[in-house]
mmCIF file of C-alpha atoms in Angstrom:
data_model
loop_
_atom_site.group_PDB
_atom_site.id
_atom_site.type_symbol
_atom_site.label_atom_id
_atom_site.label_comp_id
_atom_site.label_asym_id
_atom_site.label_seq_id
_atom_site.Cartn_x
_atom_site.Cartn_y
_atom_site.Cartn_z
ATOM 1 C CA UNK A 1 -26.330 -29.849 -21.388
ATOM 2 C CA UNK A 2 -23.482 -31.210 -23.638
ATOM 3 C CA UNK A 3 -19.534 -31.422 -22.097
ATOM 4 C CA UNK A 4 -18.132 -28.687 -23.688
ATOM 5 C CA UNK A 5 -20.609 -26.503 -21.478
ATOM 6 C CA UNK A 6 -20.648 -28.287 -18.456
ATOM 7 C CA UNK A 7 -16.822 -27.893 -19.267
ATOM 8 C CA UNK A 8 -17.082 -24.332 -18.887
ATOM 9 C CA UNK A 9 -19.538 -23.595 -16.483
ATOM 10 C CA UNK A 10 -17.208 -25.704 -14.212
ATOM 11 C CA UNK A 11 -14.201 -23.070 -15.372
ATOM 12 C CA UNK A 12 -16.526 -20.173 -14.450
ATOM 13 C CA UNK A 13 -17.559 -21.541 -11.122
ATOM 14 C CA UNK A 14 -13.871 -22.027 -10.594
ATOM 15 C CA UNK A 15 -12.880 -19.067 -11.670
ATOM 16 C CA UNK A 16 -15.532 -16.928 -9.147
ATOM 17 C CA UNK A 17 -13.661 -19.031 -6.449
ATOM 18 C CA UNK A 18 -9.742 -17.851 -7.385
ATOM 19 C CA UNK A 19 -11.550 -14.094 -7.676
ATOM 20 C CA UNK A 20 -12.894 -14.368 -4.271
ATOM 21 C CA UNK A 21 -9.251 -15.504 -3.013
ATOM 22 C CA UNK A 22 -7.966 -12.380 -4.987
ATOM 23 C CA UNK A 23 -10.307 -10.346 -2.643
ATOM 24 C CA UNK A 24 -8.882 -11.539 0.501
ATOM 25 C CA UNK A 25 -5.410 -11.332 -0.880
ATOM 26 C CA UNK A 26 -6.027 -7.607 -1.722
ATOM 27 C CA UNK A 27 -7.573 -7.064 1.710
ATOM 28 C CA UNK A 28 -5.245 -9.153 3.153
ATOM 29 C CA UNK A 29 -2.571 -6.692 1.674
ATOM 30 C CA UNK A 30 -4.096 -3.243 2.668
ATOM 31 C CA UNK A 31 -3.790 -5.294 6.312
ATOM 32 C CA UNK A 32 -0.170 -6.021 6.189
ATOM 33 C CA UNK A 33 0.943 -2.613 4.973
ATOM 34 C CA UNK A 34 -0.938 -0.933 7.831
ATOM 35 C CA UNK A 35 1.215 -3.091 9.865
ATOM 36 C CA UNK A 36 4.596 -2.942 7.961
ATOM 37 C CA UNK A 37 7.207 -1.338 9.943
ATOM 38 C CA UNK A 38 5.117 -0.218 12.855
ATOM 39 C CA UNK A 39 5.469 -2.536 15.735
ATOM 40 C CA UNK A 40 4.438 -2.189 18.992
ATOM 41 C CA UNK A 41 1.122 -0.197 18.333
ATOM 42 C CA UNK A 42 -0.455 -1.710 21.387
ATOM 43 C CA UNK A 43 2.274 0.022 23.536
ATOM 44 C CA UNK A 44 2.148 2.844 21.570
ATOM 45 C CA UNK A 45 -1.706 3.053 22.236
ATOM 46 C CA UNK A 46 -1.839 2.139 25.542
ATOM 47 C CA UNK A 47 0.930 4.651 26.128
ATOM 48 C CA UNK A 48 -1.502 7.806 24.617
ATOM 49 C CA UNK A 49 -3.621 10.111 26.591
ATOM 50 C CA UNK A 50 -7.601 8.259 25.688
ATOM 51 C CA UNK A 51 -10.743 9.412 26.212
ATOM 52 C CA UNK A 52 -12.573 7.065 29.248
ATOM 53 C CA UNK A 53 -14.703 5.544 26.417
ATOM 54 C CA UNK A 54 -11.581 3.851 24.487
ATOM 55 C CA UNK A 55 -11.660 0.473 24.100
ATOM 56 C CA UNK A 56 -8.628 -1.356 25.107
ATOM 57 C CA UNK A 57 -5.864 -2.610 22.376
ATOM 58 C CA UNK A 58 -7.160 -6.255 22.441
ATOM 59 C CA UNK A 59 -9.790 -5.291 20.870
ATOM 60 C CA UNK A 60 -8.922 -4.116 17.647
ATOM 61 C CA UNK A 61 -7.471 -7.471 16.506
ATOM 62 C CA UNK A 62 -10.274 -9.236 16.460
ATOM 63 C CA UNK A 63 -12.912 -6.334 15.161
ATOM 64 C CA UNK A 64 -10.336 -5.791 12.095
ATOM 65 C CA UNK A 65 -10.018 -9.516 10.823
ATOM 66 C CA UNK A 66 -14.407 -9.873 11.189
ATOM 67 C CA UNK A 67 -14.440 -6.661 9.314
ATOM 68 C CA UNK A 68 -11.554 -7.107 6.761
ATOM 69 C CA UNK A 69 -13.470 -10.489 5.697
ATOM 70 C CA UNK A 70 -16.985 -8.761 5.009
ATOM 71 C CA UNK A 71 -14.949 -6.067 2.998
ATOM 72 C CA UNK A 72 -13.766 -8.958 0.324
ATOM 73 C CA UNK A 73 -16.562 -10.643 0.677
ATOM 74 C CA UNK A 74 -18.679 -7.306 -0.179
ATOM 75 C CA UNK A 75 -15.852 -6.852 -3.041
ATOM 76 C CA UNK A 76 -16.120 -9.746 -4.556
ATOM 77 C CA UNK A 77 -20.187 -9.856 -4.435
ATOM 78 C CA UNK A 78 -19.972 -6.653 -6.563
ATOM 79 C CA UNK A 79 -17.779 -8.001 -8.808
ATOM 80 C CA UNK A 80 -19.580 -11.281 -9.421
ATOM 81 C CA UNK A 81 -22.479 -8.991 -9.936
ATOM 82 C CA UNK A 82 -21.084 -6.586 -12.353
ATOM 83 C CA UNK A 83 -17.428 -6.638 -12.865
ATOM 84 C CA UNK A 84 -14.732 -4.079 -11.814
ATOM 85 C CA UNK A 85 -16.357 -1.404 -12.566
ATOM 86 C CA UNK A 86 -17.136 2.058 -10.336
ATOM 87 C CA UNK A 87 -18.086 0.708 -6.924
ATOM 88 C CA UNK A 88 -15.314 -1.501 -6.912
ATOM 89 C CA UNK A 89 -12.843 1.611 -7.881
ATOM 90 C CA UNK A 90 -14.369 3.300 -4.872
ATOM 91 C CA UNK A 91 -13.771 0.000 -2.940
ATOM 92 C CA UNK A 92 -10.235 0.388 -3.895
ATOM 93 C CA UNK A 93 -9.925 4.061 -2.698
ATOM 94 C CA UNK A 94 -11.108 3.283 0.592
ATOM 95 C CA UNK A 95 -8.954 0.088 1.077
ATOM 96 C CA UNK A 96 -5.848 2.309 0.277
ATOM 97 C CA UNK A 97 -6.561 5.056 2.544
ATOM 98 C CA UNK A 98 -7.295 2.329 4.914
ATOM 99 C CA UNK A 99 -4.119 0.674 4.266
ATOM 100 C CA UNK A 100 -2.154 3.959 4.911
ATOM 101 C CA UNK A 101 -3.295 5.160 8.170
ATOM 102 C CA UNK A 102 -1.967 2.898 10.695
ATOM 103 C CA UNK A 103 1.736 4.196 9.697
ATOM 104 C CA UNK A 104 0.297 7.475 9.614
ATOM 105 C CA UNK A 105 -0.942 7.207 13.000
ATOM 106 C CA UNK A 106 1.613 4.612 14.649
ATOM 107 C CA UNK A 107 4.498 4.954 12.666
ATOM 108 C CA UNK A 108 4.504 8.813 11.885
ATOM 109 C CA UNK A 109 2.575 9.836 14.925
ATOM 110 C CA UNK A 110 0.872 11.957 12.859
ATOM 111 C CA UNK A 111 -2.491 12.359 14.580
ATOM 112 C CA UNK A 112 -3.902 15.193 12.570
ATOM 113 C CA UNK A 113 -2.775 14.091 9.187
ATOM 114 C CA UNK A 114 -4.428 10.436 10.047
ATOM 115 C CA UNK A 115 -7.765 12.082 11.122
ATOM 116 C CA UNK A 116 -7.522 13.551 7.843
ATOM 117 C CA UNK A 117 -7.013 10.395 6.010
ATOM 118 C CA UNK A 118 -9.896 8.474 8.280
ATOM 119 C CA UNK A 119 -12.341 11.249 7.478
ATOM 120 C CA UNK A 120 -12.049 10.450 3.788
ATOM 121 C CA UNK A 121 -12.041 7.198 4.336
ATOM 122 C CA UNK A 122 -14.913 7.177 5.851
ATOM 123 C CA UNK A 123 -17.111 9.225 3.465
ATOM 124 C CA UNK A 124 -15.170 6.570 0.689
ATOM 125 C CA UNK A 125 -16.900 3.730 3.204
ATOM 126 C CA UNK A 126 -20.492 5.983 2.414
ATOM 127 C CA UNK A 127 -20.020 5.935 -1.339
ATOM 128 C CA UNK A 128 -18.986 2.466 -1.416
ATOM 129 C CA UNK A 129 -21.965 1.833 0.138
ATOM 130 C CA UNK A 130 -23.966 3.770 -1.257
ATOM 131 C CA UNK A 131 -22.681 2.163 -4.968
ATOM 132 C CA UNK A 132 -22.996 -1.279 -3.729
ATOM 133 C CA UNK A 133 -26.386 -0.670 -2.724
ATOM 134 C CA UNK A 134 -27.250 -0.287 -6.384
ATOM 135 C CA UNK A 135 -25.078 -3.821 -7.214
ATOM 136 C CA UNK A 136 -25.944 -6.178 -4.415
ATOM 137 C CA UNK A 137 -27.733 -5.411 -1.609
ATOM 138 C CA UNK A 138 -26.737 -8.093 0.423
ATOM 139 C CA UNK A 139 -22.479 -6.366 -0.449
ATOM 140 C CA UNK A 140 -23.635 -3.042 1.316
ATOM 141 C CA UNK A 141 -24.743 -4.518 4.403
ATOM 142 C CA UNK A 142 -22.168 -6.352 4.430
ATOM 143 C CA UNK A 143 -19.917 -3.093 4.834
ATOM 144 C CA UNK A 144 -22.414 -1.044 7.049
ATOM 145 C CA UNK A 145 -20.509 -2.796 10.978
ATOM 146 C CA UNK A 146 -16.751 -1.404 8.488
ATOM 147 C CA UNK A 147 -18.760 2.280 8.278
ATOM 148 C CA UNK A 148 -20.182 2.173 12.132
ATOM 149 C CA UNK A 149 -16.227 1.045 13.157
ATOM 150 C CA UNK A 150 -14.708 3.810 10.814
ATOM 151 C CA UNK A 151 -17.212 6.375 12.314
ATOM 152 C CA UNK A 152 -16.053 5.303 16.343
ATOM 153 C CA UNK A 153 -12.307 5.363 15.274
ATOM 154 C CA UNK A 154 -12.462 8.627 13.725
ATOM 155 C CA UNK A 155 -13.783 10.027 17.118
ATOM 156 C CA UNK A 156 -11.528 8.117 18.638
ATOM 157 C CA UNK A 157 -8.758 9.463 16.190
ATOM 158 C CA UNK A 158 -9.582 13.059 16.591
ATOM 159 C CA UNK A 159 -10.191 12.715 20.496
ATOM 160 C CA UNK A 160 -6.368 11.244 20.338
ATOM 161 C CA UNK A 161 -5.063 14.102 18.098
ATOM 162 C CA UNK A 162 -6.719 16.660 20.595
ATOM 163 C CA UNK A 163 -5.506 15.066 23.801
ATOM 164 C CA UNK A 164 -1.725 14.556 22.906
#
């Protein structure tokens, strides 16, 4: 192999590095608007009427940054595989909705309207799925523990919305 394509190949492998840091930047902002201006969510939680089966606020901290890193991860294994393209406009949809409901939820204590939102988030979660399924295998998996969590908050959502 001459220079001028080890040259580039070691510009491409860079470059598939910087795209996954994109990834977690995105994610990392869909994370940080959920939390903009709504402090004290833990209070605010702890403070609602819960069904006995609700896990306690400490939990969600942890179970967010596991799953926000398989969601870039998943991302950018799609894109590597075929670019931005459908699945990862999907992937997009989903990581706004999931962006917006925290405020919805915390800062609006809008119960109803965020059941709403986390309902089509999670059938967004199923077609990204569904569409990374048909790019990388290994990306969909990836997402299934996101699609199981969005599937337990959205009971936990609507049980929340009923009860208060």
């Amino acid at each position: 192999m001459d220079t001028a394509a080890l040259t580039a190949n070691a510009r491409s492998g860079h470059r598939r590095w910087w795209a996954l840091v994109g990834f977690a930047a995105a994610v990392f902002v869909a994370a940080a608007i959920g939390g903009l201006g709504v402090s004290g969510t833990a209070q605010e939680y702890n403070g609602l009427a819960q069904p006995p089966w609700a896990p306690p606020s400490s939990v969600f901290g942890p179970v967010w940054t596991v799953l926000y890193a398989t969601i870039a991860v998943a991302g950018w294994l799609v894109w590597r595989r075929a670019g931005f393209g459908p699945a990862l406009y999907v992937w997009t949809a989903q990581l706004v909705l999931n962006a917006i409901w925290t405020p919805i939820f915390f800062g609006a204590g809008r119960y109803g309207l965020a059941f709403l939102d986390i309902v089509v988030l999670w059938v967004l979660v199923g077609a990204t799925v569904v569409l990374f399924w048909r790019v990388s295998r290994p990306a969909a998996l990836l997402l299934v523990p996101y699609w199981a969590w969005v599937t337990f908050a959205s009971a936990l959502n609507l049980a929340v919305w009923r009860m208060n």
